[in-house]
């Protein structure tokens, strides 16, 4: 890893395309740069928060969007008992539950009785199936 190495257009494009999709550790390895360099460049490029740039939303954002207030009940009822498709993303040594929207809609179709869609604003989670 070079010190103060200029970013090439290809490296910038790669970072923009993969920000939020691949972990910062993978981005750093593939670009031959430190995680700190990745963070600084992403900030300079105004790429926004890492978790807000994937094809997913945080589990907490999803619960708010669908009007659920009980985090612990939903964890047990949905994730443990009904196989809710939650995944985990690690950002800066913090682990977050995230939900890919395509997976959510497939699960929601099979578990309609647990979600009151009438309480959800239309298209709050993007285009609905």
GROMACS .gro file of N, CA, C and O in nm, residues 47-89:
model
  172
   47UNK      N    1  -2.041   0.992  -0.077
   47UNK     CA    2  -2.112   0.866  -0.101
   47UNK      C    3  -2.218   0.837   0.005
   47UNK      O    4  -2.301   0.750  -0.014
   48UNK      N    5  -2.214   0.908   0.116
   48UNK     CA    6  -2.314   0.890   0.220
   48UNK      C    7  -2.280   0.775   0.312
   48UNK      O    8  -2.182   0.705   0.294
   49UNK      N    9  -2.366   0.754   0.412
   49UNK     CA   10  -2.343   0.645   0.507
   49UNK      C   11  -2.340   0.509   0.437
   49UNK      O   12  -2.419   0.482   0.347
   50UNK      N   13  -2.250   0.425   0.481
   50UNK     CA   14  -2.229   0.294   0.420
   50UNK      C   15  -2.358   0.212   0.417
   50UNK      O   16  -2.393   0.155   0.314
   51UNK      N   17  -2.430   0.207   0.529
   51UNK     CA   18  -2.551   0.124   0.535
   51UNK      C   19  -2.665   0.176   0.450
   51UNK      O   20  -2.759   0.104   0.423
   52UNK      N   21  -2.658   0.299   0.408
   52UNK     CA   22  -2.766   0.356   0.327
   52UNK      C   23  -2.739   0.344   0.177
   52UNK      O   24  -2.811   0.401   0.096
   53UNK      N   25  -2.638   0.267   0.141
   53UNK     CA   26  -2.601   0.258   0.000
   53UNK      C   27  -2.609   0.117  -0.057
   53UNK      O   28  -2.557   0.091  -0.163
   54UNK      N   29  -2.673   0.028   0.014
   54UNK     CA   30  -2.686  -0.107  -0.038
   54UNK      C   31  -2.827  -0.130  -0.089
   54UNK      O   32  -2.912  -0.041  -0.086
   55UNK      N   33  -2.852  -0.250  -0.135
   55UNK     CA   34  -2.985  -0.287  -0.181
   55UNK      C   35  -3.064  -0.345  -0.065
   55UNK      O   36  -3.135  -0.444  -0.080
   56UNK      N   37  -3.050  -0.284   0.048
   56UNK     CA   38  -3.113  -0.331   0.170
   56UNK      C   39  -3.143  -0.210   0.258
   56UNK      O   40  -3.099  -0.099   0.229
   57UNK      N   41  -3.219  -0.234   0.362
   57UNK     CA   42  -3.240  -0.133   0.465
   57UNK      C   43  -3.211  -0.199   0.599
   57UNK      O   44  -3.210  -0.322   0.609
   58UNK      N   45  -3.189  -0.119   0.701
   58UNK     CA   46  -3.166  -0.179   0.831
   58UNK      C   47  -3.297  -0.239   0.882
   58UNK      O   48  -3.407  -0.196   0.845
   59UNK      N   49  -3.283  -0.336   0.966
   59UNK     CA   50  -3.400  -0.402   1.025
   59UNK      C   51  -3.484  -0.300   1.103
   59UNK      O   52  -3.606  -0.301   1.095
   60UNK      N   53  -3.417  -0.207   1.172
   60UNK     CA   54  -3.489  -0.104   1.247
   60UNK      C   55  -3.568  -0.013   1.154
   60UNK      O   56  -3.681   0.025   1.184
   61UNK      N   57  -3.509   0.024   1.040
   61UNK     CA   58  -3.580   0.108   0.943
   61UNK      C   59  -3.704   0.035   0.892
   61UNK      O   60  -3.810   0.096   0.873
   62UNK      N   61  -3.691  -0.093   0.866
   62UNK     CA   62  -3.803  -0.171   0.817
   62UNK      C   63  -3.915  -0.174   0.921
   62UNK      O   64  -4.032  -0.151   0.887
   63UNK      N   65  -3.881  -0.199   1.046
   63UNK     CA   66  -3.983  -0.204   1.151
   63UNK      C   67  -4.057  -0.071   1.162
   63UNK      O   68  -4.179  -0.068   1.176
   64UNK      N   69  -3.983   0.040   1.154
   64UNK     CA   70  -4.048   0.172   1.158
   64UNK      C   71  -4.141   0.190   1.039
   64UNK      O   72  -4.252   0.240   1.052
   65UNK      N   73  -4.096   0.150   0.921
   65UNK     CA   74  -4.174   0.170   0.799
   65UNK      C   75  -4.306   0.094   0.803
   65UNK      O   76  -4.407   0.142   0.752
   66UNK      N   77  -4.304  -0.024   0.863
   66UNK     CA   78  -4.427  -0.103   0.866
   66UNK      C   79  -4.507  -0.085   0.994
   66UNK      O   80  -4.608  -0.151   1.014
   67UNK      N   81  -4.461   0.006   1.080
   67UNK     CA   82  -4.539   0.042   1.198
   67UNK      C   83  -4.526  -0.053   1.315
   67UNK      O   84  -4.615  -0.061   1.399
   68UNK      N   85  -4.416  -0.126   1.324
   68UNK     CA   86  -4.392  -0.216   1.437
   68UNK      C   87  -4.313  -0.142   1.543
   68UNK      O   88  -4.212  -0.079   1.514
   69UNK      N   89  -4.357  -0.153   1.668
   69UNK     CA   90  -4.289  -0.085   1.777
   69UNK      C   91  -4.213  -0.179   1.870
   69UNK      O   92  -4.126  -0.137   1.943
   70UNK      N   93  -4.246  -0.305   1.867
   70UNK     CA   94  -4.187  -0.400   1.961
   70UNK      C   95  -4.072  -0.477   1.896
   70UNK      O   96  -4.093  -0.576   1.828
   71UNK      N   97  -3.951  -0.430   1.919
   71UNK     CA   98  -3.833  -0.490   1.860
   71UNK      C   99  -3.813  -0.634   1.910
   71UNK      O  100  -3.791  -0.725   1.831
   72UNK      N  101  -3.820  -0.655   2.041
   72UNK     CA  102  -3.791  -0.788   2.096
   72UNK      C  103  -3.897  -0.890   2.055
   72UNK      O  104  -3.865  -1.004   2.022
   73UNK      N  105  -4.025  -0.850   2.056
   73UNK     CA  106  -4.130  -0.943   2.013
   73UNK      C  107  -4.112  -0.980   1.866
   73UNK      O  108  -4.123  -1.096   1.827
   74UNK      N  109  -4.084  -0.879   1.785
   74UNK     CA  110  -4.068  -0.904   1.641
   74UNK      C  111  -3.947  -0.993   1.615
   74UNK      O  112  -3.952  -1.081   1.530
   75UNK      N  113  -3.838  -0.972   1.690
   75UNK     CA  114  -3.722  -1.059   1.676
   75UNK      C  115  -3.761  -1.205   1.698
   75UNK      O  116  -3.730  -1.291   1.617
   76UNK      N  117  -3.828  -1.231   1.807
   76UNK     CA  118  -3.865  -1.368   1.840
   76UNK      C  119  -3.969  -1.422   1.743
   76UNK      O  120  -3.951  -1.530   1.687
   77UNK      N  121  -4.075  -1.347   1.722
   77UNK     CA  122  -4.185  -1.394   1.639
   77UNK      C  123  -4.146  -1.410   1.493
   77UNK      O  124  -4.178  -1.510   1.430
   78UNK      N  125  -4.078  -1.312   1.437
   78UNK     CA  126  -4.046  -1.315   1.295
   78UNK      C  127  -3.917  -1.390   1.266
   78UNK      O  128  -3.915  -1.480   1.183
   79UNK      N  129  -3.809  -1.350   1.329
   79UNK     CA  130  -3.678  -1.407   1.295
   79UNK      C  131  -3.664  -1.550   1.345
   79UNK      O  132  -3.633  -1.641   1.268
   80UNK      N  133  -3.690  -1.571   1.473
   80UNK     CA  134  -3.668  -1.704   1.530
   80UNK      C  135  -3.774  -1.804   1.490
   80UNK      O  136  -3.744  -1.920   1.462
   81UNK      N  137  -3.901  -1.761   1.488
   81UNK     CA  138  -4.010  -1.857   1.466
   81UNK      C  139  -4.056  -1.867   1.321
   81UNK      O  140  -4.112  -1.968   1.282
   82UNK      N  141  -4.036  -1.762   1.242
   82UNK     CA  142  -4.091  -1.763   1.106
   82UNK      C  143  -3.986  -1.744   0.997
   82UNK      O  144  -4.020  -1.720   0.882
   83UNK      N  145  -3.860  -1.751   1.033
   83UNK     CA  146  -3.754  -1.746   0.934
   83UNK      C  147  -3.742  -1.616   0.857
   83UNK      O  148  -3.713  -1.617   0.737
   84UNK      N  149  -3.766  -1.504   0.925
   84UNK     CA  150  -3.753  -1.374   0.858
   84UNK      C  151  -3.612  -1.360   0.800
   84UNK      O  152  -3.514  -1.392   0.867
   85UNK      N  153  -3.598  -1.312   0.676
   85UNK     CA  154  -3.469  -1.313   0.606
   85UNK      C  155  -3.374  -1.199   0.645
   85UNK      O  156  -3.335  -1.117   0.564
   86UNK      N  157  -3.338  -1.193   0.771
   86UNK     CA  158  -3.246  -1.090   0.817
   86UNK      C  159  -3.102  -1.135   0.789
   86UNK      O  160  -3.071  -1.254   0.799
   87UNK      N  161  -3.019  -1.041   0.750
   87UNK     CA  162  -2.876  -1.066   0.727
   87UNK      C  163  -2.800  -0.970   0.819
   87UNK      O  164  -2.858  -0.882   0.880
   88UNK      N  165  -2.672  -0.987   0.825
   88UNK     CA  166  -2.590  -0.901   0.910
   88UNK      C  167  -2.483  -0.833   0.827
   88UNK      O  168  -2.423  -0.894   0.739
   89UNK      N  169  -2.462  -0.705   0.854
   89UNK     CA  170  -2.356  -0.627   0.791
   89UNK      C  171  -2.271  -0.569   0.903
   89UNK      O  172  -2.325  -0.518   1.002
   0.00000   0.00000   0.00000
